[in-house]
CSV table of C-alpha atoms in Angstrom, one decimal:
chain,number,residue,atom,x,y,z
A,827,UNK,CA,7.9,251.4,30.2
A,828,UNK,CA,7.2,254.8,31.7
A,829,UNK,CA,4.0,256.7,31.0
A,830,UNK,CA,5.8,259.5,29.2
A,831,UNK,CA,7.4,256.9,26.9
A,832,UNK,CA,4.2,255.4,25.7
A,833,UNK,CA,4.5,255.5,21.9
A,834,UNK,CA,2.0,257.4,19.8
A,835,UNK,CA,2.8,256.2,16.3
A,836,UNK,CA,-0.4,256.1,14.3
A,837,UNK,CA,-0.8,253.0,12.1
A,838,UNK,CA,-2.6,249.8,12.6
A,839,UNK,CA,-5.3,251.1,14.9
A,840,UNK,CA,-6.4,253.7,12.4
A,841,UNK,CA,-8.3,256.4,14.2
A,842,UNK,CA,-8.7,254.2,17.3
A,843,UNK,CA,-6.3,254.0,20.2
A,844,UNK,CA,-5.1,250.9,22.1
A,845,UNK,CA,-4.2,250.6,25.8
A,846,UNK,CA,-0.6,250.2,27.1
A,847,UNK,CA,0.5,249.4,30.6
A,848,UNK,CA,3.0,251.9,31.9
A,849,UNK,CA,4.3,253.2,35.2
A,850,UNK,CA,3.7,256.8,36.3
A,851,UNK,CA,6.1,259.1,38.2
A,852,UNK,CA,5.5,257.2,41.5
A,853,UNK,CA,6.2,253.9,39.9
A,854,UNK,CA,2.6,252.9,40.0
A,855,UNK,CA,1.0,251.1,37.0
A,856,UNK,CA,-1.6,253.0,35.0
A,857,UNK,CA,-3.5,252.3,31.8
A,858,UNK,CA,-2.3,254.6,29.2
A,859,UNK,CA,-3.8,255.2,25.7
A,860,UNK,CA,-1.5,254.6,22.8
A,861,UNK,CA,-2.1,255.5,19.1
A,862,UNK,CA,0.2,252.6,18.1
A,863,UNK,CA,3.9,251.7,18.0
A,864,UNK,CA,6.2,251.8,15.0
A,865,UNK,CA,7.6,248.2,15.3
A,866,UNK,CA,4.1,246.7,15.5
A,867,UNK,CA,3.1,248.9,12.5
A,868,UNK,CA,6.0,247.7,10.5
A,869,UNK,CA,5.3,244.0,11.3
A,870,UNK,CA,1.6,244.5,10.4
A,871,UNK,CA,2.4,246.3,7.2
A,872,UNK,CA,4.8,243.5,6.2
A,873,UNK,CA,2.1,240.9,6.8
A,874,UNK,CA,-0.3,242.9,4.6
A,875,UNK,CA,2.2,243.3,1.8
A,876,UNK,CA,2.6,239.6,1.7
A,877,UNK,CA,-1.1,239.1,1.4
A,878,UNK,CA,-1.5,241.8,-1.2
A,879,UNK,CA,1.2,240.1,-3.2
A,880,UNK,CA,-0.7,236.8,-3.0
A,881,UNK,CA,-4.0,238.4,-4.0
A,882,UNK,CA,-2.4,240.2,-7.0
A,883,UNK,CA,-0.7,236.9,-8.1
A,884,UNK,CA,-4.0,235.0,-7.9
A,885,UNK,CA,-5.7,237.8,-9.8
A,886,UNK,CA,-3.3,237.4,-12.6
A,887,UNK,CA,-3.8,233.7,-12.7
A,888,UNK,CA,-7.5,234.1,-12.8
A,889,UNK,CA,-7.1,236.5,-15.7
A,890,UNK,CA,-5.0,234.0,-17.6
A,891,UNK,CA,-7.7,231.4,-17.1
A,892,UNK,CA,-5.7,229.2,-14.9
A,893,UNK,CA,-7.9,229.6,-11.9
A,894,UNK,CA,-11.6,230.3,-11.4
A,895,UNK,CA,-12.8,233.7,-9.9
A,896,UNK,CA,-13.4,231.7,-6.7
A,897,UNK,CA,-9.7,231.6,-6.1
A,898,UNK,CA,-9.5,235.3,-6.2
A,899,UNK,CA,-12.3,235.8,-3.7
A,900,UNK,CA,-10.7,233.2,-1.5
A,901,UNK,CA,-7.4,235.0,-1.5
A,902,UNK,CA,-9.0,238.4,-1.0
A,903,UNK,CA,-10.8,237.1,2.1
A,904,UNK,CA,-7.5,235.8,3.4
A,905,UNK,CA,-8.6,232.2,3.3
A,906,UNK,CA,-7.1,229.0,2.1
A,907,UNK,CA,-8.9,225.9,0.8
A,908,UNK,CA,-9.1,224.3,4.2
A,909,UNK,CA,-10.9,227.2,5.9
A,910,UNK,CA,-13.1,227.9,2.9
A,911,UNK,CA,-14.2,224.3,2.9
A,912,UNK,CA,-15.1,224.6,6.6
A,913,UNK,CA,-17.1,227.7,5.9
A,914,UNK,CA,-19.0,226.3,3.0
A,915,UNK,CA,-19.4,222.8,4.6
A,916,UNK,CA,-17.9,220.8,1.8
A,917,UNK,CA,-14.9,218.4,1.8
A,918,UNK,CA,-11.6,220.1,0.8
A,919,UNK,CA,-11.3,218.2,-2.5
A,920,UNK,CA,-14.5,219.6,-3.8
A,921,UNK,CA,-13.6,223.2,-3.0
A,922,UNK,CA,-10.2,222.5,-4.7
A,923,UNK,CA,-12.1,221.4,-7.8
A,924,UNK,CA,-14.1,224.6,-7.8
A,925,UNK,CA,-10.9,226.5,-8.3
A,926,UNK,CA,-10.7,225.1,-11.8
A,927,UNK,CA,-12.4,227.4,-14.3
A,928,UNK,CA,-14.0,224.5,-16.2
A,929,UNK,CA,-15.6,223.1,-13.1
A,930,UNK,CA,-16.6,226.4,-11.6
A,931,UNK,CA,-18.5,227.5,-14.8
A,932,UNK,CA,-20.8,224.5,-14.5
A,933,UNK,CA,-21.5,224.8,-10.7
A,934,UNK,CA,-25.0,224.6,-9.3
A,935,UNK,CA,-26.4,228.2,-8.8
A,936,UNK,CA,-27.5,227.3,-5.3
A,937,UNK,CA,-23.9,226.5,-4.4
A,938,UNK,CA,-22.7,229.6,-6.1
A,939,UNK,CA,-25.2,231.6,-4.0
A,940,UNK,CA,-23.7,230.1,-0.8
A,941,UNK,CA,-20.2,231.2,-1.9
A,942,UNK,CA,-21.4,234.7,-2.8
A,943,UNK,CA,-23.2,235.0,0.6
A,944,UNK,CA,-20.1,234.0,2.4
A,945,UNK,CA,-18.0,236.7,0.7
A,946,UNK,CA,-20.8,239.3,1.0
A,947,UNK,CA,-21.0,239.8,-2.7
A,948,UNK,CA,-23.6,239.3,-5.5
A,949,UNK,CA,-23.6,236.2,-7.6
A,950,UNK,CA,-22.7,238.2,-10.8
A,951,UNK,CA,-19.6,239.5,-9.0
A,952,UNK,CA,-18.5,236.1,-8.0
A,953,UNK,CA,-18.7,234.9,-11.7
A,954,UNK,CA,-16.8,237.8,-13.0
A,955,UNK,CA,-14.1,238.9,-10.5
A,956,UNK,CA,-14.5,242.6,-10.1
B,484,UNK,CA,-36.1,245.8,25.5
B,485,UNK,CA,-33.2,247.9,26.8
B,486,UNK,CA,-32.7,251.1,24.9
B,487,UNK,CA,-29.2,251.7,23.6
B,488,UNK,CA,-29.0,255.2,24.9
B,489,UNK,CA,-30.1,254.3,28.3
B,490,UNK,CA,-27.9,251.3,28.6
B,491,UNK,CA,-26.4,251.2,32.1
B,492,UNK,CA,-23.5,248.8,31.3
B,493,UNK,CA,-20.2,250.3,32.5
B,494,UNK,CA,-17.6,250.0,29.7
B,495,UNK,CA,-13.9,250.3,30.5
B,496,UNK,CA,-11.4,250.1,27.7
B,497,UNK,CA,-8.7,247.5,28.3
B,498,UNK,CA,-5.6,246.2,26.5
B,499,UNK,CA,-6.7,242.6,26.0
B,500,UNK,CA,-10.1,241.2,25.0
B,501,UNK,CA,-10.5,238.2,27.2
B,502,UNK,CA,-9.2,239.5,30.5
B,503,UNK,CA,-10.8,242.9,29.8
B,504,UNK,CA,-14.1,241.4,28.9
B,505,UNK,CA,-14.1,239.2,32.0
B,506,UNK,CA,-13.2,242.2,34.2
B,507,UNK,CA,-15.9,244.4,32.7
B,508,UNK,CA,-18.7,241.8,33.0
B,509,UNK,CA,-17.7,241.1,36.6
B,510,UNK,CA,-17.7,244.9,37.4
B,511,UNK,CA,-21.3,245.1,36.2
B,512,UNK,CA,-22.2,242.3,38.7
B,513,UNK,CA,-20.6,244.3,41.5
B,514,UNK,CA,-17.2,242.5,41.6
B,515,UNK,CA,-14.6,245.2,40.9
B,516,UNK,CA,-11.5,243.5,39.6
B,517,UNK,CA,-9.2,245.2,37.2
B,518,UNK,CA,-8.1,243.7,33.9
B,519,UNK,CA,-4.6,243.0,35.3
B,520,UNK,CA,-6.0,241.3,38.3
B,521,UNK,CA,-8.2,239.1,36.1
B,522,UNK,CA,-5.2,238.3,33.9
B,523,UNK,CA,-3.1,237.3,36.9
B,524,UNK,CA,-5.8,235.2,38.7
B,525,UNK,CA,-6.7,233.6,35.4
B,526,UNK,CA,-2.9,232.7,34.9
B,527,UNK,CA,-2.9,234.4,31.5
B,528,UNK,CA,0.8,234.8,31.3
B,529,UNK,CA,2.5,232.3,29.2
B,530,UNK,CA,5.1,231.6,26.5
B,531,UNK,CA,4.8,229.0,23.8
B,532,UNK,CA,6.5,228.4,20.5
B,533,UNK,CA,5.0,225.7,18.3
B,534,UNK,CA,6.9,225.5,15.0
B,535,UNK,CA,4.7,222.6,13.8
B,536,UNK,CA,1.4,224.4,14.3
B,537,UNK,CA,0.9,227.0,11.6
B,538,UNK,CA,-1.5,229.9,11.4
B,539,UNK,CA,-1.7,231.6,8.0
B,540,UNK,CA,1.4,229.6,7.1
B,541,UNK,CA,3.5,230.9,10.0
B,542,UNK,CA,4.4,229.0,13.2
B,543,UNK,CA,2.5,229.9,16.3
B,544,UNK,CA,4.2,232.1,18.9
B,545,UNK,CA,2.0,232.9,21.9
B,546,UNK,CA,2.4,235.0,25.0
B,547,UNK,CA,-0.8,233.9,26.7
B,548,UNK,CA,-2.5,230.7,27.7
B,549,UNK,CA,-5.3,229.0,25.7
B,550,UNK,CA,-8.2,231.2,24.7
B,551,UNK,CA,-11.1,230.7,27.2
B,552,UNK,CA,-8.7,229.7,30.1
B,553,UNK,CA,-8.6,233.1,31.7
B,554,UNK,CA,-12.4,233.3,32.0
B,555,UNK,CA,-12.6,229.7,33.3
B,556,UNK,CA,-9.8,230.1,35.8
B,557,UNK,CA,-11.0,233.5,37.1
B,558,UNK,CA,-14.6,232.4,37.5
B,559,UNK,CA,-13.6,229.2,39.3
B,560,UNK,CA,-11.1,230.9,41.6
B,561,UNK,CA,-13.5,233.8,42.5
B,562,UNK,CA,-16.5,231.4,43.0
B,563,UNK,CA,-18.5,232.9,40.2
B,564,UNK,CA,-21.1,230.7,38.5
B,565,UNK,CA,-21.0,231.1,34.7
B,566,UNK,CA,-23.4,229.5,32.3
B,567,UNK,CA,-22.1,229.0,28.8
B,568,UNK,CA,-23.8,227.8,25.6
B,569,UNK,CA,-22.7,226.6,22.2
B,570,UNK,CA,-24.8,226.2,19.1
B,571,UNK,CA,-25.1,224.4,15.9
B,572,UNK,CA,-27.7,226.6,14.3
B,573,UNK,CA,-26.7,230.3,13.8
B,574,UNK,CA,-30.3,231.6,13.8
B,575,UNK,CA,-31.0,229.8,17.1
B,576,UNK,CA,-27.9,231.2,18.7
B,577,UNK,CA,-29.0,234.7,17.8
B,578,UNK,CA,-32.5,234.1,19.2
B,579,UNK,CA,-31.0,232.8,22.4
B,580,UNK,CA,-28.9,235.9,22.6
B,581,UNK,CA,-31.9,238.1,22.1
B,582,UNK,CA,-33.8,236.5,24.9
B,583,UNK,CA,-31.0,237.2,27.4
B,584,UNK,CA,-30.4,240.8,26.1
B,585,UNK,CA,-34.1,241.6,26.3
B,586,UNK,CA,-34.1,240.6,29.9
B,587,UNK,CA,-31.2,243.1,30.4
B,588,UNK,CA,-28.5,240.5,30.9
B,589,UNK,CA,-25.1,241.3,29.4
B,590,UNK,CA,-23.8,238.4,27.4
B,591,UNK,CA,-20.2,237.5,26.7
B,592,UNK,CA,-19.6,236.3,23.1
B,593,UNK,CA,-16.7,234.6,21.3
B,594,UNK,CA,-16.3,235.9,17.8
B,595,UNK,CA,-14.0,235.9,14.8
B,596,UNK,CA,-12.7,239.5,14.3
B,597,UNK,CA,-12.5,239.1,10.5
B,598,UNK,CA,-16.3,239.6,10.2
B,599,UNK,CA,-16.7,242.5,12.6
B,600,UNK,CA,-17.2,245.6,10.5
B,601,UNK,CA,-16.2,248.0,13.3
B,602,UNK,CA,-12.7,246.6,13.5
B,603,UNK,CA,-9.9,248.7,11.9
B,604,UNK,CA,-9.1,247.2,8.5
B,605,UNK,CA,-5.4,246.6,9.3
B,606,UNK,CA,-6.4,244.2,12.2
B,607,UNK,CA,-9.0,242.2,10.3
B,608,UNK,CA,-7.3,238.8,10.3
B,609,UNK,CA,-8.9,235.5,10.8
B,610,UNK,CA,-8.6,235.3,14.5
B,611,UNK,CA,-11.4,233.4,16.2
B,612,UNK,CA,-10.9,233.9,19.9
B,613,UNK,CA,-11.9,237.5,20.2
B,614,UNK,CA,-14.2,238.2,23.2
B,615,UNK,CA,-16.8,240.9,23.3
B,616,UNK,CA,-19.9,241.6,25.4
B,617,UNK,CA,-23.3,242.2,23.9
B,618,UNK,CA,-25.1,244.7,26.1
B,619,UNK,CA,-28.3,245.6,24.3
B,620,UNK,CA,-30.1,245.7,21.0
B,621,UNK,CA,-32.5,247.8,19.0
B,622,UNK,CA,-34.1,245.5,16.4
B,623,UNK,CA,-31.3,244.3,14.3
B,624,UNK,CA,-28.7,246.6,15.7
B,625,UNK,CA,-26.7,245.2,18.6
B,626,UNK,CA,-24.8,247.3,21.1
B,627,UNK,CA,-21.5,245.8,21.9
B,628,UNK,CA,-19.0,246.5,24.6
B,629,UNK,CA,-15.8,245.5,22.9
B,630,UNK,CA,-13.1,245.6,25.6
B,631,UNK,CA,-10.4,246.8,23.3
B,632,UNK,CA,-12.4,249.8,22.0
B,633,UNK,CA,-12.7,253.2,23.6
B,634,UNK,CA,-16.5,253.3,23.5
B,635,UNK,CA,-19.3,250.7,23.0
B,636,UNK,CA,-19.9,250.1,19.3
B,637,UNK,CA,-22.8,248.8,17.2
B,638,UNK,CA,-23.0,245.8,15.0
B,639,UNK,CA,-25.7,244.4,12.7
B,640,UNK,CA,-27.3,241.1,13.3
B,641,UNK,CA,-26.0,239.5,10.1
B,642,UNK,CA,-22.4,240.5,10.8
B,643,UNK,CA,-22.5,239.5,14.4
B,644,UNK,CA,-24.0,236.1,13.4
B,645,UNK,CA,-21.2,235.5,10.9
B,646,UNK,CA,-18.6,236.5,13.4
B,647,UNK,CA,-20.0,234.1,16.0
B,648,UNK,CA,-19.8,231.2,13.5
B,649,UNK,CA,-16.3,231.9,12.0
B,650,UNK,CA,-14.4,228.8,11.1
B,651,UNK,CA,-10.8,227.7,11.5
B,652,UNK,CA,-8.7,227.2,14.7
B,653,UNK,CA,-10.5,228.0,17.9
B,654,UNK,CA,-13.8,228.4,16.0
B,655,UNK,CA,-16.4,229.9,18.4
B,656,UNK,CA,-19.4,227.8,17.3
B,657,UNK,CA,-21.7,230.5,18.7
B,658,UNK,CA,-20.2,230.4,22.1
B,659,UNK,CA,-21.8,232.7,24.6
B,660,UNK,CA,-21.9,233.0,28.4
B,661,UNK,CA,-23.5,235.0,31.1
B,662,UNK,CA,-23.1,235.2,34.9
B,663,UNK,CA,-25.6,233.1,36.9
B,664,UNK,CA,-24.5,234.1,40.4
B,665,UNK,CA,-21.8,234.6,42.9
B,666,UNK,CA,-21.1,232.0,45.5
B,667,UNK,CA,-20.6,233.6,48.9
B,668,UNK,CA,-17.7,236.0,49.6
B,669,UNK,CA,-15.0,236.6,46.9
B,670,UNK,CA,-11.7,235.4,48.4
B,671,UNK,CA,-9.2,237.5,46.6
B,672,UNK,CA,-6.0,236.4,48.4
B,673,UNK,CA,-6.7,232.8,47.7
B,674,UNK,CA,-7.5,233.4,44.1
B,675,UNK,CA,-4.4,235.5,43.5
B,676,UNK,CA,-2.2,232.9,45.2
B,677,UNK,CA,-3.7,230.1,43.0
B,678,UNK,CA,-3.2,232.2,39.8
B,679,UNK,CA,0.4,232.9,40.6
B,680,UNK,CA,1.1,229.3,41.4
B,681,UNK,CA,-0.3,228.2,38.1
B,682,UNK,CA,1.7,230.7,36.1
B,683,UNK,CA,4.9,229.6,37.9
B,684,UNK,CA,4.1,226.0,37.2
B,685,UNK,CA,3.6,226.6,33.5
B,686,UNK,CA,6.6,228.9,33.1
B,687,UNK,CA,9.0,226.6,34.9
B,688,UNK,CA,7.5,223.4,33.4
B,689,UNK,CA,10.0,220.7,33.0
B,690,UNK,CA,8.3,218.7,30.3
B,691,UNK,CA,10.3,216.6,27.8
B,692,UNK,CA,9.4,218.9,24.8
B,693,UNK,CA,10.8,222.3,25.7
B,694,UNK,CA,8.3,224.4,23.8
B,695,UNK,CA,6.6,226.3,26.6
B,696,UNK,CA,7.6,228.5,29.5
B,697,UNK,CA,11.1,229.7,30.1
B,698,UNK,CA,12.5,226.7,28.2
B,699,UNK,CA,10.3,227.6,25.3
B,700,UNK,CA,11.8,231.1,25.2
B,701,UNK,CA,15.3,229.6,25.2
B,702,UNK,CA,14.3,227.2,22.4
B,703,UNK,CA,12.8,230.1,20.5
B,704,UNK,CA,16.0,232.1,20.9
B,705,UNK,CA,18.0,229.2,19.4
B,706,UNK,CA,15.6,228.9,16.4
B,707,UNK,CA,15.6,232.6,15.7
B,708,UNK,CA,19.4,232.5,15.3
B,709,UNK,CA,19.0,229.8,12.6
B,710,UNK,CA,16.3,231.5,10.7
B,711,UNK,CA,18.3,233.6,8.1
B,712,UNK,CA,20.5,230.6,7.1
B,713,UNK,CA,17.7,228.1,7.1
B,714,UNK,CA,15.0,230.0,5.4
B,715,UNK,CA,16.7,232.9,3.6
B,716,UNK,CA,16.3,236.6,4.3
B,717,UNK,CA,12.7,237.1,3.2
B,718,UNK,CA,11.1,234.2,5.0
B,719,UNK,CA,13.2,234.9,8.1
B,720,UNK,CA,11.8,238.5,8.1
B,721,UNK,CA,8.3,237.2,7.8
B,722,UNK,CA,8.8,234.8,10.8
B,723,UNK,CA,10.2,237.6,12.8
B,724,UNK,CA,7.4,240.0,11.9
B,725,UNK,CA,4.9,237.3,13.0
B,726,UNK,CA,6.5,237.1,16.4
B,727,UNK,CA,6.5,240.8,16.8
B,728,UNK,CA,2.8,241.0,15.9
B,729,UNK,CA,1.9,238.3,18.4
B,730,UNK,CA,3.9,240.2,21.0
B,731,UNK,CA,2.8,243.8,20.4
B,732,UNK,CA,-0.2,244.0,18.1
B,733,UNK,CA,-2.8,241.7,19.5
B,734,UNK,CA,-3.8,243.6,22.6
B,735,UNK,CA,-1.1,242.6,25.0
B,736,UNK,CA,-0.7,246.0,26.7
B,737,UNK,CA,3.0,245.9,25.6
B,738,UNK,CA,5.9,243.5,26.0
B,739,UNK,CA,3.9,240.4,25.3
B,740,UNK,CA,1.7,240.8,28.4
B,741,UNK,CA,4.7,241.2,30.7
B,742,UNK,CA,3.8,244.8,31.6
B,743,UNK,CA,0.2,243.8,32.4
B,744,UNK,CA,1.5,241.1,34.6
B,745,UNK,CA,3.8,243.5,36.4
B,746,UNK,CA,0.7,245.7,37.0
B,747,UNK,CA,-1.0,242.6,38.4
B,748,UNK,CA,2.0,241.9,40.8
B,749,UNK,CA,1.6,245.5,42.2
B,750,UNK,CA,-2.0,244.8,43.0
B,751,UNK,CA,-1.1,241.4,44.4
B,752,UNK,CA,1.4,243.0,46.7
B,753,UNK,CA,-1.5,244.9,48.3
B,754,UNK,CA,-3.9,242.0,48.4
B,755,UNK,CA,-1.5,239.5,49.9
B,756,UNK,CA,0.3,242.2,51.9
B,757,UNK,CA,3.7,241.1,50.7
B,758,UNK,CA,6.2,243.8,50.0
B,759,UNK,CA,8.5,241.5,48.1
B,760,UNK,CA,6.0,241.3,45.2
B,761,UNK,CA,6.6,245.0,44.5
B,762,UNK,CA,10.2,244.2,43.9
B,763,UNK,CA,9.4,241.3,41.6
B,764,UNK,CA,6.9,243.6,39.7
B,765,UNK,CA,9.8,246.0,39.0
B,766,UNK,CA,11.9,243.1,37.6
B,767,UNK,CA,8.9,242.1,35.5
B,768,UNK,CA,8.7,245.6,34.1
B,769,UNK,CA,12.4,245.4,33.1
B,770,UNK,CA,11.6,242.1,31.4
B,771,UNK,CA,8.7,243.6,29.5
B,772,UNK,CA,10.9,246.4,28.3
B,773,UNK,CA,13.5,243.9,27.2
B,774,UNK,CA,10.8,242.1,25.1
B,775,UNK,CA,10.0,245.5,23.6
B,776,UNK,CA,13.7,245.9,22.7
B,777,UNK,CA,13.4,242.6,20.9
B,778,UNK,CA,10.4,244.0,18.9
B,779,UNK,CA,12.3,247.2,18.2
B,780,UNK,CA,15.4,245.5,16.9
B,781,UNK,CA,13.4,242.9,15.0
B,782,UNK,CA,11.3,245.6,13.2
B,783,UNK,CA,14.5,247.3,12.1
B,784,UNK,CA,15.7,244.1,10.6
B,785,UNK,CA,12.3,243.5,8.9
B,786,UNK,CA,12.5,247.0,7.4
B,787,UNK,CA,16.1,246.6,6.4
B,788,UNK,CA,17.0,249.6,8.4
B,789,UNK,CA,19.4,247.7,10.6
B,790,UNK,CA,22.0,249.7,12.5
B,791,UNK,CA,25.4,248.3,13.3
B,792,UNK,CA,25.1,245.1,15.3
B,793,UNK,CA,21.5,244.5,14.4
B,794,UNK,CA,21.3,240.8,13.4
B,795,UNK,CA,19.6,237.6,14.3
B,796,UNK,CA,22.4,236.6,16.7
B,797,UNK,CA,21.8,239.8,18.6
B,798,UNK,CA,18.1,239.1,18.7
B,799,UNK,CA,18.7,235.7,20.0
B,800,UNK,CA,20.8,237.2,22.8
B,801,UNK,CA,18.0,239.6,23.8
B,802,UNK,CA,15.7,236.6,24.0
B,803,UNK,CA,18.1,234.6,26.1
B,804,UNK,CA,18.3,237.6,28.4
B,805,UNK,CA,14.5,237.7,28.7
B,806,UNK,CA,14.6,234.0,29.5
B,807,UNK,CA,17.2,234.4,32.2
B,808,UNK,CA,15.3,237.3,33.8
B,809,UNK,CA,12.0,235.4,33.7
B,810,UNK,CA,13.6,232.3,35.2
B,811,UNK,CA,14.7,234.2,38.2
B,812,UNK,CA,11.3,235.9,38.5
B,813,UNK,CA,9.2,232.8,38.6
B,814,UNK,CA,11.5,231.0,41.0
B,815,UNK,CA,11.3,233.9,43.5
B,816,UNK,CA,7.6,234.3,42.8
B,817,UNK,CA,7.0,230.7,43.6
B,818,UNK,CA,8.8,231.1,46.9
B,819,UNK,CA,6.5,234.0,47.9
B,820,UNK,CA,3.3,232.1,47.5
B,821,UNK,CA,4.5,228.7,48.7
């Protein structure tokens, strides 16, 4: 890639810029700022669309009472049961149970507090799904 | 305590976090090695395709070696003594960090970028092997030299603590390191030679499972061709998008680190006084551009904006071309440092 071809397509970096390696007129490598590149932006956007879809779907299922609000916050924080269980320090099967509304409603407040702290939200938010 | 404004740490923005962080911390100890040089000495260049290891439900495609290897290789080859720590208790890990920072010692940290508030939202995925350097603090506010950002940034204690104890693959477990000293004279030619040898060894590896190196690229090319039939259009597009992101998005400097490696080879030509490396560097640039062609074509397919002749067969051919180019490069490279 030549220095004058370094792409400047704003996207994933937001206001920031990344660094690209490119060669200058003399064929020597230089570090060249780049605002982003369209193919990478497309791939990133696609990944986010998939996640948004999953979050929306989980949201609907929570609304219908099939899943507990915990499932929504898990999806919104891009986690699955495995990683959430690691964060909270419980076996997977217990976290999986907490995704059932019936079990979740009767959870120990101390445990709920731990979940809320992990997601950086208040306990009331965790109970309600805002 | 060091004041944030008066901090004397020299921050240089780089393309990639681990090689850039290592380069920056060394610079502040008087060893001026560029990011590309660290990347080459640390044998960062790699290719691996692991269909059975999934991250976020997608198979792992990687263009660099294991996280942590670049730092380890570089410090070993340059004779730099590094002390690293891991922790069980988050509070204790922060206290240990404070003690070092208050003495004015810059500290390298491994962190999960999901929890770092200064990251652009679009890049906040659960990736645990991000490297940053803590360079000072003012109470609960830490001054961070994050190699991929233009300027040093700040981060609150609670956020930094969370990031240092992120969970999942490559979880950092509070890992931090600092430089203890430099053993004698830094022998650059020897370090560069060793780095190149290791890269050639990995990329030309003849192991029974052909998932890494040039054989890995060929295997990947074959799989890519099968994607649309095997998984359907949508899933194929997701798999492709994932590969493009690994290649272009996560601080590779373009072309899946190939361009950074070409920059390294230019420096190596000077250090080893071998003109033929300049020639190989040029070929590496061509290869990097070829990889970028793969991303360009692939993104058009993802977006359903394909032009005539844009299809998975074509992508596969581009990849095979990359593999062929790289095969030649590593063979010649191995000869020059034999």
